[in-house]
Every structure is written in structure tokens, then in C-alpha cells.
């Protein structure tokens, strides 16, 4: 196995309060073939936002893929999306942002329309294969 | 003629008459008084006028004309006697002083004395008679005037029923021409039913010396449809005739009939009305009432006549009744309707609609009230039932709204809090089956996930129990006791944080679930103690607002940004503050407890200054 170019180096960030999911998610990505993957996780949106704020001027620090859960303490995923808009995290919005939630309620589906920069809404559970595919194709 | 002749005449003709009451005098053809007796001297007032020697030249005579006026008369001697006529009781007047007149009955006779024609005159004083005559004539004239001013016809009729005389102002009033009824009997002129009755009353009037009356309808075609009243008056000290006064009463009769019809209409409307009706005097005593009223109120007519209306009116409604009656008395309205409660004889109040109007006489004096009463207790009751049903519906609607909200919320809980762990488990199983690596770790995670799911389910079922179980047992809870108990549980915490807790209970007790109340106070006091950076000051108070018991818990803690979090505040597993040990269950749980007993919870807060929770039970 040989490491590919810099292009195949992918930074992935997950914001989810569920510890177990964070571990599964991280494990799933470790197993992507032919890619160098760096996974960062935060257990709530506030911590994530603090990271982005701290690295606002450092484009390289931004993840290529951002997965955000909806139902979290202190701040929901949707509220975090509002923050991205309100605090002008423009560069981040150009990245691949996904909502990742177990909710299938129409309420949440409707929210999606408010944020055109979100790539898609992914329902939990996910399997490694579709996650790998997602990363490959975006 | 010489003195001897005169003396002779006197002696032979006049003085021979002994005990004369008449004045006598002898006058020759030229009027010279040849001889006279003392009575004649007196009657002719010769003593006061000694120059009265000639009957023609020395006297002025007067008479009374048809209009009872006194005017100068021609001297009877000139007028009649010179022509050789004799007079019998001609009345002439002689003027005395002061406009007094002496009236003299004047009779003359021609006599031959010594071949000379003489006039022998006899005079008697008829002043008294004349006065009577004048008075009578005047009375008659007055009577004529009176009769002419009346529309009545006055008849004089004999005890046998014969018409003797009549007076009328307008002969058109008469049924018959005078010639056709005068001296005719009533039986010949009138049908038997009128004549018999009239005769009977004529006899009665005479025997009892009292006025009798009857009415009859005209029997003759010329006076069709006319009604008459007959007054039969006895004539003083007369037994064989009476006065009969006939008046046209057609108009009055028609009026009476109209009134009678109106009265009958009113009486029928009053007595046979389906509405309870009463006539009451100004003080409120019933004068009369109908059957319906006695049925509505249970009192007999006699009962109602002994009571004033306020005696059987609900005390709270008396003023209403008084106000209406005063308005009627002041002419502010003609009638008015109020809803009031009457005290039924059987001892309960019933709601009635009472319409009261005031009857006044033509002098605008209040005479009586007409009170009309309808029992509306049934309608009132139905209305109350309707209102109760409406309230019940409203409550049901509110309860349903709460339920719908709760269902939506549970949907959210399922979406986020149950699907989460389940999807974890699915993923773990999937990973375990597809990959051989990390199996131990995955199994550990699976176990943890399962535990996680169980915990969440347990928490949820606590809340679901609140929803589905029968209402919690209610008991009398003293706010002070329960607060005290909770504060003791937080004793160490309070000491550690130097918390100050004050209480004020306007409402001491509440009938409520003790477990819920403890849970409410525990969670809110716990929050106030937990979410603070400075020594907590917590004030707990109860009071009454719009008939509802309110519990307020006010703190000086860190507060919360309501604009941002209010929607989620009382929801399942919502956590808003980093760095505090929270599970997001407390507010969710107490909200469901409060709502399950029909209350509500609200919050006011300013970040950095404090929070007030307000529970309306």
C-alpha cells in the first residue's frame, strides 16, 4: 500500500455529543482504503465553534468534511449552522458540510432548506461502505 | 154735583157696605171722584197725594208686559169706561215712593144715580198676587231656559200613564207629533215591554217618592238604534202624576259597549294568559292575579294579596325591582323587563322574567302595576348547563392541545434520543459482522449503547407514567412544610454556597399531589442553587391571582438567554449550560407533572441577573 498525493489526504471533523457514535465513526474512517484520513471530533457545537474561531485565519486548519449532529446540548446542529452564517465562516461554508442525524422528522428535513451550503442530510445509522463512498465522491 | 150729592152717594152706595175689604169709589164720566171709602183712599194713596181728585187726569197707571217689564199703562177709564164697557179684575199698578208699585185688581160697573150715569169702581190690593205671579213667571222663564239648554225631553205623565205635558228644546227628538201623544196613554204608544216597565216604575216613584230609572232602545224607525234613559221623578206632594225625563244615551251606550268589549278583552287576556299576571297596588300588594301566576309561584291569590312583592323576591334582586318601579313612576319608561328570582312557596328560588308596567289615571296619578311573570328557570338552567358544557369543551380542548404538544415532543424524543442509541447499536452490529477487527472494543461499545438506551427508556417511561396513569393522589399540602423538607435535603449545598433562602406564603396550603409538589420544589431549588456563580439568594413565595394559586421561585443566578432557549427549556434532555452537571430531565419532568394536573409553568430571566420560575396551579 502506498500513500497517495496530498489530494488524497483528507481532514474530517465530526461534532456529535454521543461518545459511542464518535468512536464508531472514527473507526469506520480509519478503514478507508487508499486515503490518508485525519479525524477530529468535538462533543458539542460550542467546542467546535471555538476551534473555528481560534483558527479563523488559518485556512489549512479547516476540515475538508464537516459532519454535524443535530440534537446536542447547549447548541443544536442547526443553531451551529446559524453561527456559521452569522459569524461569517465563509471559507468553512465552502467545505463539504453534512448533517448527520438519527432524526427522520419532517421538521428537521425542512430546516435543511435554510442552509444551501449544506451538502446533504445523512440519516444514522450509516455503514462504512456508504461513508467511504461519500468521502470518495465529494 | 154738590156736597150733598156726594154724601148721599157715599151714604147710599158706599158707606152702607159694611166690612168692606175692597176699596170703592164712584167716578163720573169725566173722571171726577165723587165718593170713596177709606180703603180706596188708602189703596190709591190719596192721603199722600191730596190733589188726586180726578181718576183720569190725576193718576198714572202701570202694567206688566209679557217680558215681565213694568211700563206705563193706559188709564182704564179712558180706554174702556168712556166707551161704556165694564171691566172685571183688570190689574193695574200704581207707583208709590221708591219704585214700589201697588198692584190693584180693578172692577167697574155702571150705575144710575139721580139720572146720572156713574162708574162704580172696586179695587183690591193684588200686590201680593202680582209678586207671586211675577216670581212664578220668572221661574217659568228660567225653566224654559233650562229646558232649552238640555237635549232631554221632559214629560208630565199621569199615574195611569197618560202624557199630560212636555217640554223639549228640539221637537225632532220626539217620537210622535204632540197632537199624537198628548193625552194618550203610554200603552197605546209604546210596545208592551217598555210601557209595562215604565208604568211599574211610575207607580214605584209615586209610592216610594224616589227617582226611578230605566233604559230602552228606540222602538220607532225614525230613531233607529238610539238608546234612551228614562228618569221618573216624583213631583212633590203630588200623587197622580210624575215627571219623566228622557235622555239620549246612544253615544254613552256605544262608549260603554266599546269599554265593555275592551274590559272583557283585558280580563280574558289577564285570566287566561299563559303568562303569570298580577295587578298590584302601588305598594306591591296583589289586587288580582291569574291562575298561571299561582301555579308559577305556588301562592294562592289570597296569599299574594297579603304580601308585597318584595316578600317573595330574592334579597339580591329587590333593588333591581325597586329601580324599575321608580323609573316607571318617573315616566322614564312605559314598561320594563327584568330577570329576577322569586321565592316559591315550596321553599326555593326560581328565575323569572318579570315585565312590569304602570297604570295611571287621567290625572297622571299612579293607580296600579301590571306584572307579568314567566318562569325562565328552565332556560336559565339550560343556559348554565350549556355554559358548563362550553367550559368543559374549552378544558378538553386545552387538554388536547397539551396532549398534541406532548405527542409532538415525544416524536422529537424518539427521533433524537431513541433513534440515536438504536442507530449506534445497528452500526456496531454491522461493523461486528463485516469486520473482524476491533471486535472487543465494539462489543464494549455495544454494551454501553444498550445501557444508554435502557437509561433513556427508563427516564422516558417515568414521564409516560405521568401521562397515562390516573391523576395523582391529591392531599392538602402546606407549602412551608414541603419547602422546609426540601431545604433540609440541600443543607450541605446551601451551607457550602452561603445561600440565603427567604419565603413568603400568602397562600398557606394547596390540594395537590405531594410527590409532584416535592419534585417541583426540589428541581427548581436545585437549579437555583446549581446555576449560580455568586452566593445564591432564593426567594420562594405563594399568592393568589385571578383565583389561582401561584408559586414563584426567584433567584439571582446566571439566568438564561430566553430568546434563544425558551422553546427548548422544558424539553427532554435539553442542556443549556456547559460546565454544570445537568441531565436535561428536571424541567421536562416537572413541566409534565404540572401540566398533568392542569397547571402551567413559565419563566422570566435575564442572563447574569437571575431567573424567576412561575407556576400557576
XYZ file of C-alpha atoms in Angstrom:
755
model
C 0.000 0.000 0.000
C 1.341 3.344 -0.968
C 0.434 6.745 0.174
C -1.133 8.887 -2.482
C -0.703 12.547 -3.196
C -1.630 15.378 -0.920
C -5.067 15.391 -2.553
C -5.905 12.121 -1.001
C -5.122 13.481 2.418
C -8.444 14.288 3.948
C -9.307 16.156 7.146
C -12.638 15.104 8.587
C -14.400 16.679 11.546
C -17.352 15.266 13.475
C -19.418 17.197 16.011
C -21.616 14.812 17.956
C -22.396 14.536 21.659
C -22.681 10.780 21.536
C -19.388 9.243 22.575
C -20.158 5.832 21.141
C -21.062 7.228 17.771
C -17.860 9.277 17.732
C -15.858 6.105 18.291
C -17.690 4.082 15.629
C -17.457 6.953 13.173
C -13.718 7.333 13.768
C -13.160 3.601 13.434
C -15.104 3.461 10.186
C -12.954 6.186 8.630
C -9.710 4.590 9.751
C -10.513 1.764 7.403
C -10.911 3.779 4.202
C -8.503 2.265 1.703
C -6.008 4.358 -0.280
C -6.555 7.501 1.755
C -4.855 9.307 4.488
C -7.561 10.427 6.845
C -7.359 12.746 9.792
C -10.427 12.694 12.047
C -11.207 15.375 14.628
C -14.213 15.165 16.888
C -15.983 17.571 19.259
C -18.687 16.606 21.711
C -20.654 19.771 21.257
C -21.123 22.607 18.823
C -19.723 25.260 21.158
C -16.383 23.478 21.328
C -16.403 23.180 17.544
C -17.174 26.845 17.091
C -14.400 27.785 19.500
C -11.968 25.797 17.370
C -13.109 27.567 14.183
C -12.943 30.932 15.851
C -9.418 30.241 17.055
C -8.325 29.156 13.593
C -10.236 31.708 11.571
C -7.159 32.939 9.739
C -5.722 29.538 9.139
C -7.491 28.067 6.124
C -5.397 24.945 6.247
C -6.811 24.070 9.641
C -10.343 23.814 8.241
C -11.686 20.305 7.745
C -12.475 19.094 4.231
C -15.516 17.340 5.599
C -17.660 18.506 8.485
C -20.294 16.184 9.952
C -22.654 17.759 12.482
C -25.263 16.075 14.640
C -28.500 17.967 15.312
C -29.530 17.120 18.841
C -26.787 18.219 21.195
C -26.653 20.016 24.499
C -26.112 23.799 24.681
C -26.450 24.218 20.951
C -28.139 22.184 18.265
C -26.590 21.471 14.898
C -28.980 23.919 13.315
C -28.036 26.648 15.760
C -24.419 25.967 14.875
C -25.250 26.414 11.182
C -26.765 29.795 12.133
C -23.498 30.685 13.828
C -21.548 29.769 10.697
C -23.725 32.230 8.772
C -23.825 34.937 11.435
C -20.113 34.876 12.171
C -19.124 34.766 8.503
C -17.293 31.481 8.453
C -17.364 31.796 4.678
C -14.419 29.539 3.914
C -15.870 26.813 6.062
C -19.154 27.033 4.238
C -17.312 26.129 1.013
C -16.298 22.827 2.561
C -18.320 19.632 2.482
C -20.771 20.038 5.303
C -23.164 17.224 6.194
C -25.873 16.960 8.768
C -25.751 13.625 10.434
C -28.777 12.683 12.475
C -30.947 9.828 13.562
C -33.979 12.088 13.246
C -36.268 11.416 10.328
C -38.781 14.025 11.333
C -40.014 16.388 8.654
C -39.186 19.314 10.947
C -35.521 18.622 10.581
C -35.813 17.944 6.857
C -37.441 21.331 6.418
C -34.627 23.072 8.284
C -32.185 21.861 5.666
C -33.604 24.246 3.078
C -32.456 27.216 5.106
C -28.787 26.309 4.619
C -27.932 25.883 0.933
C -24.277 25.366 1.718
C -25.034 22.020 3.399
C -24.164 19.178 1.046
C -26.728 16.720 2.346
C -28.605 15.270 5.242
C -27.420 11.845 6.244
C -29.501 9.555 8.355
C -27.986 7.471 11.122
C -27.218 4.675 11.181
C -24.600 4.693 8.442
C -22.380 1.884 7.319
C -18.675 2.157 6.460
C -19.238 1.464 2.825
C -21.585 4.373 2.209
C -19.415 6.608 4.366
C -16.375 5.680 2.291
C -18.321 6.302 -0.877
C -19.383 9.685 0.375
C -15.810 10.691 1.082
C -14.580 9.381 -2.253
C -17.184 11.182 -4.295
C -17.013 14.572 -2.643
C -172.751 117.988 41.823
C -172.946 119.464 45.302
C -171.561 118.149 48.554
C -174.970 116.840 49.483
C -174.976 114.628 46.476
C -171.648 113.192 47.297
C -172.624 112.494 50.803
C -175.682 110.901 49.501
C -173.780 108.671 47.184
C -171.488 107.784 49.973
C -174.241 107.086 52.333
C -176.392 105.248 49.908
C -173.859 103.385 47.934
C -170.593 103.094 49.720
C -170.823 103.577 53.429
C -173.703 101.165 53.526
C -171.232 98.444 52.691
C -170.021 97.252 55.990
C -166.754 95.342 56.460
C -165.523 96.130 53.095
C -162.118 94.800 52.153
C -162.390 96.398 48.812
C -161.785 99.951 48.015
C -164.831 101.517 46.477
C -165.222 104.779 44.675
C -167.690 106.451 42.452
C -166.441 108.361 39.453
C -168.409 110.430 36.996
C -167.949 110.231 33.287
C -165.237 112.878 33.356
C -163.217 111.030 35.952
C -164.062 113.153 38.939
C -164.046 111.107 42.091
C -167.443 111.717 43.604
C -167.161 109.448 46.536
C -164.657 106.936 48.026
C -164.248 104.816 51.058
C -161.190 104.783 53.254
C -159.790 101.642 51.727
C -159.927 103.203 48.299
C -158.285 106.260 49.757
C -155.500 104.056 51.070
C -155.122 101.918 48.006
C -154.925 104.901 45.712
C -152.567 106.662 48.140
C -154.756 109.735 48.153
C -153.652 110.767 51.612
C -150.122 111.359 50.432
C -151.436 112.998 47.266
C -154.481 115.099 48.296
C -154.664 116.615 44.801
C -155.714 113.272 43.326
C -159.307 114.254 42.655
C -159.825 113.102 39.120
C -159.309 109.473 38.161
C -158.423 110.355 34.599
C -156.115 113.292 34.981
C -154.525 112.798 38.382
C -153.274 109.164 38.119
C -150.613 107.312 36.207
C -151.163 103.649 35.971
C -148.739 100.844 35.096
C -148.934 97.331 33.856
C -146.570 94.400 33.367
C -145.846 93.278 29.851
C -145.124 89.808 28.533
C -141.470 90.205 29.348
C -142.307 90.991 32.977
C -141.259 94.610 32.485
C -143.264 97.371 34.151
C -144.463 100.030 31.764
C -146.994 102.813 31.786
C -150.483 101.707 31.093
C -153.407 103.499 29.531
C -155.885 104.673 32.080
C -158.628 102.083 32.136
C -161.287 104.731 32.337
C -160.206 106.478 29.241
C -159.716 103.343 27.339
C -162.660 101.274 28.336
C -165.123 103.052 30.514
C -165.743 106.056 28.353
C -166.930 103.644 25.721
C -169.405 102.229 28.181
C -167.605 98.965 28.827
C -167.299 97.324 32.194
C -164.100 95.781 33.449
C -163.549 92.705 35.521
C -160.432 92.390 37.565
C -158.113 94.282 35.353
C -154.782 94.536 37.093
C -153.160 97.884 37.092
C -150.277 99.285 39.057
C -149.844 102.476 40.980
C -146.394 103.811 41.661
C -145.567 104.514 45.284
C -142.345 106.008 46.575
C -139.039 104.386 45.953
C -140.090 102.491 42.862
C -142.537 100.434 44.786
C -145.686 99.549 42.981
C -149.057 98.721 44.337
C -150.983 96.401 42.154
C -154.730 96.761 42.110
C -157.443 94.486 40.898
C -159.833 96.782 39.112
C -163.528 96.054 38.574
C -166.024 98.559 37.292
C -169.710 98.790 36.974
C -172.084 101.398 35.570
C -174.687 102.694 37.907
C -177.537 105.204 37.549
C -177.806 107.681 40.315
C -180.305 110.531 40.164
C -180.408 110.038 36.440
C -176.728 110.480 36.179
C -174.507 107.748 34.848
C -171.714 106.981 37.307
C -168.920 104.486 37.357
C -168.586 102.392 40.438
C -165.079 101.129 40.818
C -163.969 98.340 43.136
C -160.314 97.941 43.909
C -158.472 95.287 45.810
C -154.835 95.015 46.588
C -153.312 92.337 44.345
C -149.716 93.321 45.013
C -149.015 90.044 46.725
C -150.621 88.088 43.949
C -148.782 90.112 41.372
C -145.476 89.478 43.057
C -146.201 85.765 43.122
C -147.195 85.881 39.551
C -144.014 87.661 38.548
C -141.863 85.267 40.552
C -143.671 82.353 39.006
C -143.358 83.766 35.553
C -139.679 84.337 36.137
C -139.276 80.776 37.337
C -141.140 79.536 34.361
C -138.904 81.543 32.146
C -135.852 80.086 33.874
C -137.327 76.657 33.465
C -137.858 77.323 29.777
C -134.285 78.458 29.522
C -133.158 75.384 31.339
C -135.212 73.087 29.178
C -133.969 74.760 26.047
C -130.409 74.204 27.173
C -130.994 70.474 27.604
C -131.242 67.826 24.996
C -133.601 65.984 27.241
C -137.330 65.846 26.809
C -139.393 66.336 29.920
C -142.879 64.879 30.080
C -145.531 65.197 32.639
C -147.338 61.910 32.846
C -150.236 60.772 34.963
C -150.137 57.867 37.348
C -152.113 55.963 34.753
C -149.591 56.655 32.062
C -151.244 59.437 30.162
C -148.985 62.083 28.683
C -150.119 65.415 30.074
C -147.477 67.843 29.033
C -143.992 68.022 27.583
C -141.014 70.312 27.244
C -138.354 69.950 24.687
C -135.767 72.042 23.059
C -135.940 70.286 19.761
C -139.156 68.722 18.550
C -137.130 66.386 16.324
C -136.337 64.484 19.468
C -139.968 63.494 19.794
C -141.067 60.133 18.501
C -144.575 61.484 17.770
C -146.210 64.761 16.995
C -147.562 66.418 20.170
C -151.124 66.011 18.985
C -150.497 62.312 18.557
C -149.286 61.663 22.082
C -150.684 64.332 24.371
C -153.444 62.862 26.487
C -152.652 59.452 25.059
C -151.676 56.519 27.240
C -148.203 55.131 27.155
C -149.647 51.709 26.408
C -151.062 52.948 23.137
C -147.774 54.477 22.090
C -145.087 52.024 23.153
C -144.597 48.284 22.917
C -145.646 46.413 25.994
C -142.150 45.612 27.250
C -141.403 49.327 27.506
C -144.786 50.575 28.615
C -145.272 47.957 31.328
C -141.948 48.625 32.856
C -142.448 52.368 32.645
C -145.838 52.098 34.368
C -144.390 49.932 37.061
C -141.646 52.478 37.718
C -144.161 55.364 37.679
C -146.102 53.651 40.433
C -142.957 52.917 42.319
C -141.786 56.535 42.044
C -145.091 57.736 43.457
C -145.286 55.194 46.246
C -141.664 55.457 47.284
C -141.310 59.156 46.426
C -137.975 58.330 44.856
C -136.432 58.608 41.440
C -136.631 55.526 39.230
C -134.786 54.914 36.005
C -134.746 52.575 33.078
C -133.118 52.352 29.693
C -134.703 51.353 26.422
C -133.844 51.118 22.788
C -135.912 53.150 20.384
C -138.932 51.144 19.147
C -139.619 53.547 16.278
C -137.943 53.517 12.858
C -137.337 57.279 12.872
C -134.940 56.923 15.807
C -133.383 53.641 14.843
C -130.628 52.291 17.071
C -130.968 55.096 19.592
C -130.728 54.344 23.255
C -132.589 56.329 25.877
C -132.513 56.667 29.576
C -135.758 57.422 31.402
C -135.702 59.136 34.774
C -139.003 59.036 36.563
C -139.182 61.721 39.236
C -141.982 62.081 41.720
C -143.454 65.573 41.919
C -143.548 66.996 45.438
C -146.792 66.309 47.231
C -148.378 65.024 44.077
C -149.711 61.533 43.840
C -151.304 61.443 40.466
C -148.511 62.446 38.166
C -144.775 62.328 37.731
C -142.100 63.957 35.641
C -140.473 61.749 33.080
C -137.138 62.840 31.701
C -135.865 61.159 28.590
C -132.177 61.464 27.639
C -130.418 60.196 24.544
C -127.625 57.939 25.795
C -126.686 56.369 22.478
C -123.143 57.770 22.492
C -122.553 56.797 26.087
C -124.016 53.376 25.395
C -121.706 52.877 22.432
C -118.776 54.012 24.519
C -119.837 51.690 27.303
C -120.045 48.840 24.874
C -116.578 49.561 23.497
C -115.243 49.809 27.008
C -117.056 46.650 27.935
C -115.506 44.832 24.986
C -112.105 46.232 25.906
C -112.571 45.289 29.528
C -113.610 41.812 28.516
C -110.626 41.540 26.224
C -108.345 42.619 29.050
C -109.992 40.298 31.554
C -109.661 37.375 29.178
C -106.072 38.265 28.351
C -105.354 38.599 32.047
C -107.032 35.492 33.382
C -106.450 33.036 30.588
C -102.897 34.080 29.759
C -100.135 31.514 29.708
C -98.046 34.175 31.392
C -98.391 34.704 35.110
C -100.100 38.054 35.559
C -100.875 40.193 38.559
C -102.342 43.589 39.205
C -100.608 45.029 42.219
C -101.237 48.265 44.016
C -98.522 50.860 44.323
C -97.177 49.192 47.460
C -96.910 45.829 45.732
C -99.894 44.046 47.246
C -101.669 41.943 44.649
C -105.103 43.246 43.767
C -105.737 40.332 41.482
C -103.727 37.632 39.793
C -104.350 34.817 37.361
C -104.193 31.075 37.742
C -100.885 30.824 35.862
C -99.180 33.058 38.394
C -100.388 30.998 41.320
C -99.054 27.942 39.518
C -95.654 29.529 38.896
C -95.142 30.872 42.406
C -97.158 28.349 44.388
C -99.031 31.033 46.362
C -102.797 31.365 46.284
C -104.462 34.600 45.248
C -105.251 35.244 48.908
C -101.590 34.698 49.869
C -100.468 37.194 47.269
C -102.996 39.753 48.405
C -101.464 39.658 51.877
C -97.836 40.028 50.768
C -95.930 42.720 48.957
C -93.901 41.528 46.018
C -90.596 42.029 47.862
C -91.708 39.452 50.427
C -91.250 36.775 47.809
C -88.307 38.269 45.900
C -84.691 37.166 46.319
C -82.970 39.780 48.535
C -80.297 40.367 45.903
C -82.934 41.196 43.282
C -85.064 43.605 45.321
C -83.027 46.637 44.290
C -83.389 45.747 40.624
C -87.141 45.610 41.067
C -87.234 48.888 43.009
C -85.159 50.630 40.341
C -87.533 49.562 37.595
C -90.616 50.670 39.513
C -89.046 54.049 40.210
C -88.268 54.524 36.547
C -91.888 53.760 35.739
C -93.112 56.210 38.373
C -90.832 58.910 36.997
C -92.213 58.302 33.497
C -88.762 57.322 32.297
C -90.246 54.289 30.641
C -93.655 52.798 30.000
C -92.726 49.266 30.904
C -89.632 47.249 31.639
C -88.458 43.666 31.881
C -86.064 42.277 34.446
C -84.825 38.818 35.287
C -85.267 38.131 38.968
C -85.620 35.313 41.426
C -88.903 34.673 43.186
C -89.191 32.686 46.356
C -91.536 29.786 45.624
C -93.986 28.802 48.346
C -92.331 25.377 48.467
C -89.100 26.987 49.600
C -86.825 27.510 46.645
C -85.920 30.344 44.308
C -86.879 30.299 40.689
C -85.693 32.549 37.925
C -88.389 34.553 36.228
C -88.608 37.193 33.589
C -90.836 39.930 35.020
C -92.355 42.623 32.844
C -93.804 45.492 34.855
C -95.897 48.354 33.565
C -97.593 51.160 35.439
C -101.233 52.137 35.025
C -102.053 55.798 35.589
C -105.381 57.563 35.734
C -106.258 60.606 33.638
C -104.711 62.878 36.271
C -101.406 61.047 35.797
C -101.682 59.503 39.243
C -100.229 56.005 39.539
C -103.020 53.503 40.111
C -101.537 50.058 39.885
C -98.855 47.912 38.303
C -99.398 45.132 35.834
C -96.783 42.479 36.459
C -96.285 39.647 34.004
C -94.084 36.774 35.022
C -92.577 33.937 33.046
C -90.696 31.083 34.631
C -87.307 31.043 32.935
C -85.539 28.811 35.443
C -85.538 26.004 32.903
C -83.989 28.237 30.269
C -81.588 29.590 32.870
C -80.663 26.087 33.913
C -80.194 25.025 30.309
C -78.037 28.057 29.823
C -75.957 27.110 32.826
C -75.637 23.576 31.508
C -74.615 24.958 28.144
C -72.033 27.178 29.801
C -70.738 24.269 31.830
C -70.530 22.192 28.666
C -68.788 25.027 26.927
C -66.277 25.266 29.756
C -65.811 21.542 29.691
C -65.221 21.683 25.949
C -62.758 24.508 26.443
C -60.922 22.493 29.073
C -60.944 19.424 26.869
C -59.619 21.497 24.005
C -56.837 22.864 26.180
C -56.029 19.400 27.464
C -55.982 18.113 23.910
C -53.655 20.902 22.852
C -51.329 19.970 25.687
C -51.512 16.354 24.582
C -50.803 17.232 20.969
C -47.805 19.272 22.037
C -46.617 16.434 24.194
C -47.047 13.970 21.348
C -45.016 16.179 19.050
C -42.441 16.376 21.727
C -42.312 12.626 22.130
C -41.889 12.372 18.418
C -38.817 14.574 18.800
C -37.627 12.454 21.694
C -37.988 9.329 19.607
C -36.229 10.975 16.678
C -33.251 12.157 18.667
C -32.998 10.321 21.943
C -34.083 6.815 20.950
C -33.017 6.578 17.336
C -29.559 7.758 18.363
C -28.657 4.802 20.597
C -30.509 2.381 18.325
C -28.625 3.538 15.287
C -25.407 3.140 17.273
C -26.341 -0.429 18.055
C -27.174 -1.105 14.416
C -23.866 0.316 13.299
C -21.963 -1.666 15.883
C -23.641 -4.894 14.868
C -22.944 -4.079 11.271
C -19.295 -3.411 11.996
C -19.079 -6.578 14.078
C -20.416 -8.676 11.247
C -18.445 -7.094 8.401
C -15.095 -6.508 10.050
C -13.050 -8.821 12.170
C -11.033 -6.056 13.750
C -11.765 -4.236 16.992
C -14.364 -6.759 17.976
C -13.718 -6.440 21.660
C -13.984 -2.706 21.539
C -17.195 -2.893 19.528
C -18.700 -5.333 21.990
C -17.858 -2.963 24.812
C -19.493 -0.130 22.900
C -22.497 -2.295 22.178
C -22.929 -2.948 25.848
C -22.609 0.719 26.633
C -25.075 1.642 23.923
C -27.544 -0.849 25.207
C -27.204 0.561 28.710
C -27.604 4.048 27.293
C -30.810 3.036 25.565
C -32.149 1.435 28.713
C -31.427 4.567 30.763
C -33.145 6.769 28.246
C -36.123 4.445 28.110
C -36.354 4.452 31.895
C -36.327 8.215 32.009
C -38.954 8.380 29.330
C -41.187 5.867 30.974
C -41.168 7.939 34.156
C -42.680 10.745 32.141
C -45.006 8.475 30.215
C -46.323 7.185 33.506
C -47.281 10.742 34.412
C -49.205 10.941 31.185
C -51.031 7.677 31.261
C -51.612 6.999 34.944
C -54.689 8.130 36.774
C -54.355 11.535 38.352
C -52.010 11.568 41.265
C -53.482 11.394 44.758
C -54.351 14.861 45.924
C -53.875 15.871 49.518
C -53.622 19.075 51.481
C -50.020 20.247 51.229
C -48.540 23.032 53.339
C -46.063 25.000 51.287
C -43.917 25.786 54.314
C -43.637 22.133 55.387
C -42.672 20.838 51.974
C -40.193 23.663 51.301
C -38.610 23.005 54.684
C -38.226 19.328 53.876
C -36.561 20.063 50.520
C -34.245 22.676 52.018
C -33.072 20.123 54.551
C -32.075 17.822 51.663
C -29.960 20.645 50.266
C -28.497 21.515 53.682
C -24.863 20.864 52.768
C -25.151 22.575 49.389
C -26.749 25.652 50.974
C -24.011 25.861 53.565
C -21.266 25.391 51.001
C -22.602 28.102 48.721
C -23.636 30.507 51.526
C -27.114 30.573 50.049
C -29.831 32.779 51.552
C -33.355 31.493 51.234
C -36.426 33.557 52.076
C -40.087 32.588 51.911
C -43.431 34.347 51.939
C -46.697 32.421 51.753
C -49.894 34.403 51.090
C -51.436 31.049 50.346
C -50.536 28.512 53.009
C -51.957 25.335 51.612
C -52.922 23.655 48.376
C -54.716 20.486 47.494
C -52.148 18.845 45.275
C -50.027 15.791 44.725
C -47.433 15.872 47.469
C -44.939 13.914 45.364
C -45.272 16.353 42.479
C -45.003 19.405 44.696
C -41.836 17.996 46.271
C -40.462 17.247 42.812
C -41.276 20.770 41.599
C -39.647 22.455 44.585
C -36.682 20.033 44.531
C -35.902 20.644 40.871
C -36.337 24.402 40.935
C -34.383 24.934 44.166
C -31.738 22.577 42.833
C -31.479 24.630 39.629
C -31.277 27.905 41.569
C -28.506 26.527 43.751
C -26.676 24.929 40.824
C -26.717 27.676 38.195
C -25.061 30.406 40.191
C -21.640 31.941 40.395
C -22.219 34.107 43.462
C -23.862 33.164 46.772
C -27.420 32.300 45.785
C -30.330 34.376 47.092
C -33.522 32.439 46.569
C -36.988 33.756 47.354
C -39.979 31.440 47.407
C -43.489 32.891 47.529
C -47.107 31.912 47.033
C -50.108 34.121 46.327
C -53.497 34.224 44.722
C -54.006 35.726 41.270
C -57.292 35.618 39.384
C -58.471 32.902 41.761
C -55.463 30.733 41.009
C -52.626 29.794 43.314
C -49.226 30.925 42.088
C -45.830 29.698 43.265
C -42.791 31.790 42.403
C -39.142 30.898 42.855
C -36.860 33.841 42.252
C -33.069 33.566 42.193
C -30.080 35.732 41.435
C -28.319 33.068 39.394
C -26.698 33.070 35.979
C -30.034 33.278 34.147
C -30.634 32.053 30.678
C -30.953 33.577 27.212
C -34.660 33.075 26.731
C -34.709 34.414 23.205
C -32.501 31.570 22.252
C -33.557 28.769 24.542
C -37.125 29.386 25.654
C -38.606 26.921 23.154
C -36.388 24.098 24.355
C -36.279 24.954 28.030
C -38.758 22.444 29.318
C -37.942 19.729 26.796
C -36.422 16.320 27.199
C -32.689 16.158 27.789
C -32.055 19.733 26.854
C -28.932 21.147 28.407
C -28.006 24.764 28.056
C -25.022 25.455 30.290
C -21.570 23.981 29.857
C -19.698 23.121 32.978
C -22.676 22.140 35.115
C -23.760 18.650 35.944
C -27.126 18.502 34.122
C -29.126 15.689 32.659
C -31.883 17.742 30.977
C -34.617 15.877 32.746
C -35.641 18.110 35.681
C -37.586 20.888 33.977
C -39.027 18.438 31.478
C -40.316 16.256 34.281
C -41.844 18.966 36.447
C -43.484 20.550 33.428
C -45.243 17.276 32.747
C -46.188 16.925 36.391
C -47.670 20.419 36.462
C -49.463 20.003 33.158
C -50.910 16.656 34.132
C -52.734 18.441 36.981
C -53.960 21.245 34.734
C -51.390 23.903 35.630
C -48.639 25.660 33.750
C -45.052 26.797 34.298
C -43.417 29.890 32.935
C -40.046 31.561 33.240
C -38.617 35.058 33.247
C -34.894 35.519 33.130
C -32.124 37.956 32.395
C -28.720 36.398 31.792
C -26.370 37.312 34.628
C -29.124 38.644 36.875
C -31.353 35.766 37.726
C -34.306 33.625 36.906
C -37.912 33.524 38.096
C -39.981 30.404 37.685
C -43.677 30.957 37.999
C -46.028 28.041 38.479
C -49.759 28.503 38.106
C -51.525 25.567 39.725
